[in-house]
Coordinates of C-alpha atoms and ligand atoms in Angstrom, one line a residue:
M1003 CA -0.2 0.1 -0.2
G1004 CA 1.4 3.7 -0.4
F1005 CA 1.5 6.2 1.5
L1006 CA -1.9 7.5 0.1
D1007 CA -3.8 4.9 0.9
R1008 CA -2.3 3.8 4.2
L1009 CA -3.2 7.9 5.1
R1010 CA -6.9 7.1 3.7
Q1011 CA -7.2 4.1 5.8
G1012 CA -5.4 5.9 9.1
L1013 CA -8.2 8.6 8.4
S1014 CA -11.4 6.0 7.9
R1015 CA -13.0 6.8 11.2
T1016 CA -12.5 10.1 10.9
T1017 CA -14.0 9.8 7.2
Q1018 CA -16.8 7.9 8.4
Q1019 CA -17.7 10.6 11.1
L1020 CA -17.9 13.1 8.9
L1021 CA -18.1 12.2 4.5
G1022 CA -22.2 10.8 4.2
R1023 CA -23.2 14.8 6.1
F1024 CA -20.7 16.4 4.2
D1025 CA -21.4 15.0 1.0
E1026 CA -25.7 15.6 2.0
L1027 CA -25.0 19.4 2.2
V1028 CA -22.6 19.9 -0.4
Q1029 CA -25.4 18.0 -2.8
Q1030 CA -27.8 20.4 -1.4
A1031 CA -25.5 23.6 -1.6
D1032 CA -24.3 22.8 -5.2
T1033 CA -26.8 22.6 -7.1
E1034 CA -26.7 24.5 -10.4
D1035 CA -29.2 26.7 -8.8
Q1036 CA -28.0 27.0 -5.4
R1037 CA -24.3 27.6 -6.5
S1038 CA -24.3 31.5 -7.7
R1039 CA -26.5 32.2 -4.3
P1040 CA -24.7 32.5 -0.7
V1041 CA -25.3 29.2 1.1
E1042 CA -27.8 28.5 3.3
V1043 CA -27.7 29.4 6.6
E1044 CA -28.4 25.8 8.1
T1045 CA -25.6 24.7 5.7
V1046 CA -23.6 26.7 6.8
E1047 CA -24.6 25.8 10.9
A1048 CA -24.5 22.3 9.7
L1049 CA -20.7 22.5 8.3
E1050 CA -19.5 24.3 10.8
E1051 CA -21.0 21.4 13.9
L1052 CA -19.5 18.7 11.6
L1053 CA -16.1 20.1 11.7
L1054 CA -16.4 20.6 14.9
S1055 CA -17.1 17.0 16.0
A1056 CA -13.9 16.0 13.6
D1057 CA -12.2 18.2 16.3
V1058 CA -10.9 20.8 13.7
G1059 CA -11.1 23.5 16.2
V1060 CA -12.5 26.6 17.1
A1061 CA -10.7 28.7 15.5
A1062 CA -10.0 27.0 12.3
T1063 CA -13.6 25.9 12.1
E1064 CA -14.3 29.7 12.1
R1065 CA -12.0 30.5 9.5
I1066 CA -13.5 28.3 7.4
V1067 CA -17.6 29.0 7.7
T1068 CA -16.7 32.7 7.1
A1069 CA -15.2 31.3 4.0
V1070 CA -18.0 29.7 3.0
R1071 CA -20.5 32.1 4.1
G1072 CA -18.3 34.8 2.0
R1073 CA -19.1 32.6 -1.1
S1074 CA -19.3 35.2 -4.0
R1075 CA -21.0 34.2 -7.0
R1076 CA -18.6 32.5 -9.1
G1077 CA -20.2 29.2 -8.8
E1078 CA -17.7 28.1 -6.5
S1079 CA -18.9 24.4 -5.3
L1080 CA -18.8 24.0 -1.2
R1081 CA -16.9 21.0 -1.4
D1082 CA -13.7 22.9 -3.1
L1083 CA -14.3 26.3 -0.9
V1084 CA -13.7 24.2 2.5
K1085 CA -11.3 21.7 1.0
G1086 CA -9.2 25.0 -1.0
E1087 CA -9.5 27.1 3.1
I1088 CA -7.6 24.0 4.6
R1089 CA -5.3 23.9 2.4
A1090 CA -4.9 27.1 2.8
V1091 CA -4.4 26.9 7.0
F1092 CA -1.7 24.7 5.8
A1093 CA -0.6 27.1 3.7
G1094 CA 0.5 29.1 6.9
T1095 CA 2.8 27.4 8.7
A1096 CA 6.6 27.0 8.2
P1097 CA 8.1 24.9 6.8
P1098 CA 11.8 24.1 8.8
S1099 CA 14.5 25.6 7.7
A1100 CA 17.1 24.1 5.2
D1101 CA 20.7 25.7 6.7
G1102 CA 23.0 22.6 5.0
L1103 CA 24.3 22.0 8.2
H1104 CA 25.4 18.1 9.0
P1105 CA 25.1 16.0 10.8
R1106 CA 21.9 17.4 11.9
V1107 CA 20.5 16.8 15.0
I1108 CA 16.9 16.0 15.7
L1109 CA 14.9 16.5 19.0
I1110 CA 11.7 14.2 19.4
V1111 CA 9.5 15.8 22.4
G1112 CA 6.9 15.2 24.3
V1113 CA 4.6 14.3 27.0
N1114 CA 5.0 10.5 27.3
G1115 CA 2.2 8.3 26.0
T1116 CA 2.2 10.0 23.0
G1117 CA 4.0 7.9 20.7
K1118 CA 7.0 9.5 21.3
T1119 CA 9.5 6.9 20.8
T1120 CA 7.7 4.8 19.1
T1121 CA 8.4 7.4 16.6
V1122 CA 11.4 7.4 16.8
G1123 CA 12.2 3.8 16.3
K1124 CA 9.5 4.2 12.7
L1125 CA 11.4 7.8 11.8
A1126 CA 14.2 6.1 11.7
N1127 CA 13.6 3.2 9.7
L1128 CA 12.2 5.4 7.2
L1129 CA 15.1 7.5 7.0
K1130 CA 17.4 4.1 6.2
A1131 CA 14.6 3.1 3.8
S1132 CA 14.8 6.5 2.3
G1133 CA 19.0 5.8 1.8
Q1134 CA 20.2 7.4 5.1
R1135 CA 21.6 6.4 8.1
P1136 CA 20.9 7.6 11.2
L1137 CA 21.7 7.2 14.6
V1138 CA 19.3 7.2 17.1
C1139 CA 19.9 8.1 20.9
A1140 CA 18.3 7.1 24.0
A1141 CA 18.4 10.5 26.4
D1142 CA 15.2 9.7 28.2
T1143 CA 17.2 8.8 31.0
F1144 CA 14.2 9.1 33.4
R1145 CA 12.6 5.8 32.3
A1146 CA 14.7 3.2 32.3
A1147 CA 12.5 1.4 29.8
A1148 CA 12.1 4.1 27.6
V1149 CA 15.6 3.0 26.7
E1150 CA 15.1 -0.4 26.3
Q1151 CA 11.8 0.2 24.3
L1152 CA 14.0 2.4 21.5
Q1153 CA 17.2 -0.6 21.9
I1154 CA 14.6 -2.8 20.7
W1155 CA 13.5 -0.4 17.8
A1156 CA 17.2 0.3 17.0
T1157 CA 17.9 -3.5 16.8
R1158 CA 14.5 -3.9 14.5
A1159 CA 15.0 -0.7 12.1
G1160 CA 18.5 -1.7 11.6
V1161 CA 20.0 1.7 13.2
D1162 CA 22.6 2.7 15.3
I1163 CA 21.6 3.5 18.7
V1164 CA 23.4 5.5 22.3
R1165 CA 21.8 5.1 25.2
A1166 CA 21.6 6.3 28.2
K1167 CA 23.4 4.6 31.4
D1168 CA 21.2 4.5 34.2
G1169 CA 20.7 7.9 36.1
S1170 CA 23.5 9.6 33.4
D1171 CA 23.2 13.4 32.9
P1172 CA 20.7 13.2 29.1
A1173 CA 22.6 16.3 28.5
A1174 CA 26.2 14.5 28.1
V1175 CA 24.4 11.3 26.2
V1176 CA 23.6 14.0 23.6
F1177 CA 27.1 14.9 23.0
D1178 CA 27.9 11.2 22.6
A1179 CA 25.5 10.6 20.2
I1180 CA 26.6 12.9 18.3
Q1181 CA 30.4 12.6 18.5
T1182 CA 29.7 9.3 17.7
G1183 CA 27.3 9.7 14.9
R1184 CA 29.8 12.0 13.7
S1185 CA 32.4 9.0 14.0
L1186 CA 30.5 6.1 12.0
G1187 CA 29.6 9.2 9.0
C1188 CA 25.8 8.8 10.4
D1189 CA 23.2 11.4 9.7
P1190 CA 20.4 12.2 10.8
I1191 CA 21.0 12.2 14.8
L1192 CA 17.3 11.3 16.6
V1193 CA 17.5 12.3 20.1
D1194 CA 14.6 10.1 22.1
T1195 CA 13.9 12.8 25.0
A1196 CA 12.1 12.1 28.1
G1197 CA 8.9 13.4 28.4
R1198 CA 8.1 13.5 32.4
L1199 CA 10.5 14.5 35.0
H1200 CA 9.6 15.3 38.9
N1201 CA 8.0 18.4 37.6
R1202 CA 7.3 20.6 34.5
V1203 CA 9.7 22.7 35.3
N1204 CA 12.8 20.0 35.7
L1205 CA 11.8 18.7 32.2
M1206 CA 12.3 21.8 30.5
H1207 CA 15.4 23.3 32.4
E1208 CA 16.4 19.4 31.0
L1209 CA 14.9 20.0 27.4
D1210 CA 16.5 23.9 27.4
K1211 CA 20.1 22.2 28.8
I1212 CA 19.8 19.2 26.0
R1213 CA 19.8 21.7 23.4
R1214 CA 22.9 24.5 24.6
V1215 CA 24.8 20.8 25.1
A1216 CA 24.1 20.3 21.4
A1217 CA 24.4 23.4 20.2
R1218 CA 28.3 23.1 21.5
A1219 CA 28.4 19.7 19.9
A1220 CA 27.2 20.5 16.3
E1221 CA 26.8 23.9 14.8
G1222 CA 23.4 25.1 14.7
A1223 CA 22.4 22.1 16.9
P1224 CA 19.7 21.2 17.4
H1225 CA 18.8 21.5 13.4
E1226 CA 15.0 20.5 14.2
V1227 CA 12.8 20.0 17.4
L1228 CA 9.5 17.4 16.5
L1229 CA 6.9 17.8 18.8
V1230 CA 4.7 14.5 19.2
L1231 CA 1.5 14.7 20.0
D1232 CA -1.3 11.9 20.4
A1233 CA -4.4 12.8 18.0
T1234 CA -6.7 11.1 20.0
V1235 CA -6.0 13.9 22.9
G1236 CA -7.2 16.1 20.1
Q1237 CA -7.3 19.9 21.0
N1238 CA -6.9 18.7 24.8
G1239 CA -2.9 18.4 23.0
L1240 CA -2.9 21.7 22.0
Q1241 CA -2.3 22.9 25.1
Q1242 CA 0.4 21.0 26.5
A1243 CA 1.9 22.3 22.6
K1244 CA 1.9 25.8 23.2
E1245 CA 4.5 25.5 26.2
F1246 CA 6.6 22.8 24.7
T1247 CA 6.4 25.6 21.8
T1248 CA 7.7 28.3 24.0
V1249 CA 10.5 26.4 25.6
A1250 CA 11.7 24.0 23.4
G1251 CA 11.5 26.0 20.5
V1252 CA 10.0 23.3 18.2
T1253 CA 10.0 23.4 14.4
G1254 CA 7.4 20.5 13.4
V1255 CA 4.4 18.0 14.7
V1256 CA 4.5 14.6 14.6
L1257 CA 0.5 13.8 14.7
T1258 CA 0.4 10.0 16.0
K1259 CA -2.6 7.9 16.3
L1260 CA -4.4 9.2 13.8
D1261 CA -5.7 5.6 13.2
G1262 CA -7.1 5.4 16.2
T1263 CA -9.6 8.4 16.1
A1264 CA -12.5 10.2 14.7
K1265 CA -10.9 13.2 15.6
G1266 CA -8.4 13.5 12.3
G1267 CA -9.4 16.6 12.0
V1268 CA -7.4 18.0 14.5
A1269 CA -4.3 18.4 12.2
V1270 CA -6.2 21.5 11.3
A1271 CA -6.6 22.9 14.7
I1272 CA -2.6 22.5 15.1
A1273 CA -2.0 23.8 11.7
H1274 CA -4.5 26.9 12.4
D1275 CA -3.8 27.8 16.4
L1276 CA 0.0 26.7 16.4
K1277 CA 1.4 27.2 12.8
L1278 CA 3.5 24.5 12.9
P1279 CA 4.1 22.4 10.0
I1280 CA 3.1 18.8 10.5
L1281 CA 5.8 16.7 9.4
Y1282 CA 4.8 12.7 10.0
V1283 CA 1.6 11.2 10.6
G1284 CA 1.7 7.7 12.6
V1285 CA -1.2 5.3 11.7
G1286 CA -0.5 2.0 13.8
E1287 CA 2.0 0.3 16.0
G1288 CA 3.8 -0.8 13.7
I1289 CA 7.4 0.5 11.7
D1290 CA 5.7 1.1 8.8
D1291 CA 3.2 3.2 10.1
L1292 CA 4.9 6.4 9.6
I1293 CA 3.9 8.1 6.8
P1294 CA 5.6 11.7 5.5
F1295 CA 2.5 14.4 5.7
S1296 CA 0.8 16.0 2.8
S1297 CA -1.4 18.6 3.1
D1298 CA -3.5 18.0 0.1
E1299 CA -3.4 14.6 0.3
Y1300 CA -4.5 14.8 4.0
V1301 CA -7.6 16.6 2.6
D1302 CA -8.2 14.7 -0.7
A1303 CA -8.5 11.6 1.8
L1304 CA -10.8 13.6 4.6
F1305 CA -13.4 15.4 1.7
Q1306 CA -12.5 12.3 -0.4
E1307 CA -15.8 11.9 -3.5
K1308 CA -15.1 7.9 -3.8
W1309 CA -12.6 5.7 -3.4
Ligands
LIG569 P1 6.4 7.7 25.1 O1 5.4 7.4 26.0 O2 5.8 8.8 24.2 O3 7.1 7.2 24.3 O4 5.1 6.5 24.1 P2 5.3 5.0 23.1 O5 6.8 5.2 21.9 O6 5.4 4.3 24.2 O7 3.4 4.6 23.0 C1 2.8 4.6 23.4 C2 1.6 4.1 23.0 O8 1.2 4.3 21.9 C3 2.6 2.4 22.3 O9 1.9 1.1 23.3 C4 2.3 2.5 21.2 O10 2.3 1.3 20.6 C5 1.5 3.1 21.1 N1 1.6 4.2 19.5 C6 2.9 5.2 18.8 N2 2.2 5.1 17.7 C7 1.3 5.1 17.4 C8 0.3 5.2 16.7 O11 1.2 5.9 15.3 N3 -0.6 4.7 16.3 C9 -1.8 3.7 17.1 N4 -1.9 2.9 17.1 N5 -0.8 3.8 17.9 C10 0.0 4.1 18.3

């Protein structure tokens, strides 16, 4: 199965909820007779409800609905109008900078249970399959189990790993991983960080220290900071995301567990509210279940006509 089919399958719980009703609305609003008129109030309200139920979020829904209310007399179809507006939301997110520095150091951050360690394993596998030679770094020294889990993923993906010894300093492990990666010719270095310490302030201090030490080991590091968000948490993940974004300098999002939720519209809320690009989505627990995100494919899969 290609990426697009897997995305569609991953989004199936969301589309099951959305599609029947959306098709009905579109049919009513897009008849020859209706196309040249403003969209009816009831249709707009039903659309609003539908978007909110898929967790598109209040602000992004408002933006889409405003565009629909203002449907011009050019005869745009409601389907195209909605799809176009969502695409525009994604177009407003900044892509990661291409500064040309190597090896790339990529920190993976997020709250425990969101799928961080799994994502590091899957991402290592994906990058290796595309011809790169990633190294994974287990810097969650707070949880021995996380180090063991990452070891299993590294073995599965067939990539090098630098792991923390119990109680060692996470920043020192990251420094070691960058040096080791350089000497082995590995690029990028994927760093699995802790998702919880004794308290939030400690966690943010630790991330800050990792950033400073990484910068000493490699110019411009960390080059990317990927925030892992669990789609099943929906809107509630956004507040978490805001905190990480401020402190950890997040540059992009990985949205996991899209397969387990009807709230797949949360991708739109993330792009709209956080202005962060979504780079990958998780659609299952297997090693191949991470796919590069394409907003066009996502919008097509969300409002597909028939497939
Ligand atoms: P961490 O605590 O953030 O490192 O989270 P883990 O990587 O340990 O993952 C927590 C749970 O989420 C595990 O049971 C994973 O198998 C599961 N998981 C991670 N990503 C996905 C995904 O994309 N889809 C599904 N269905 N489960 C996932």
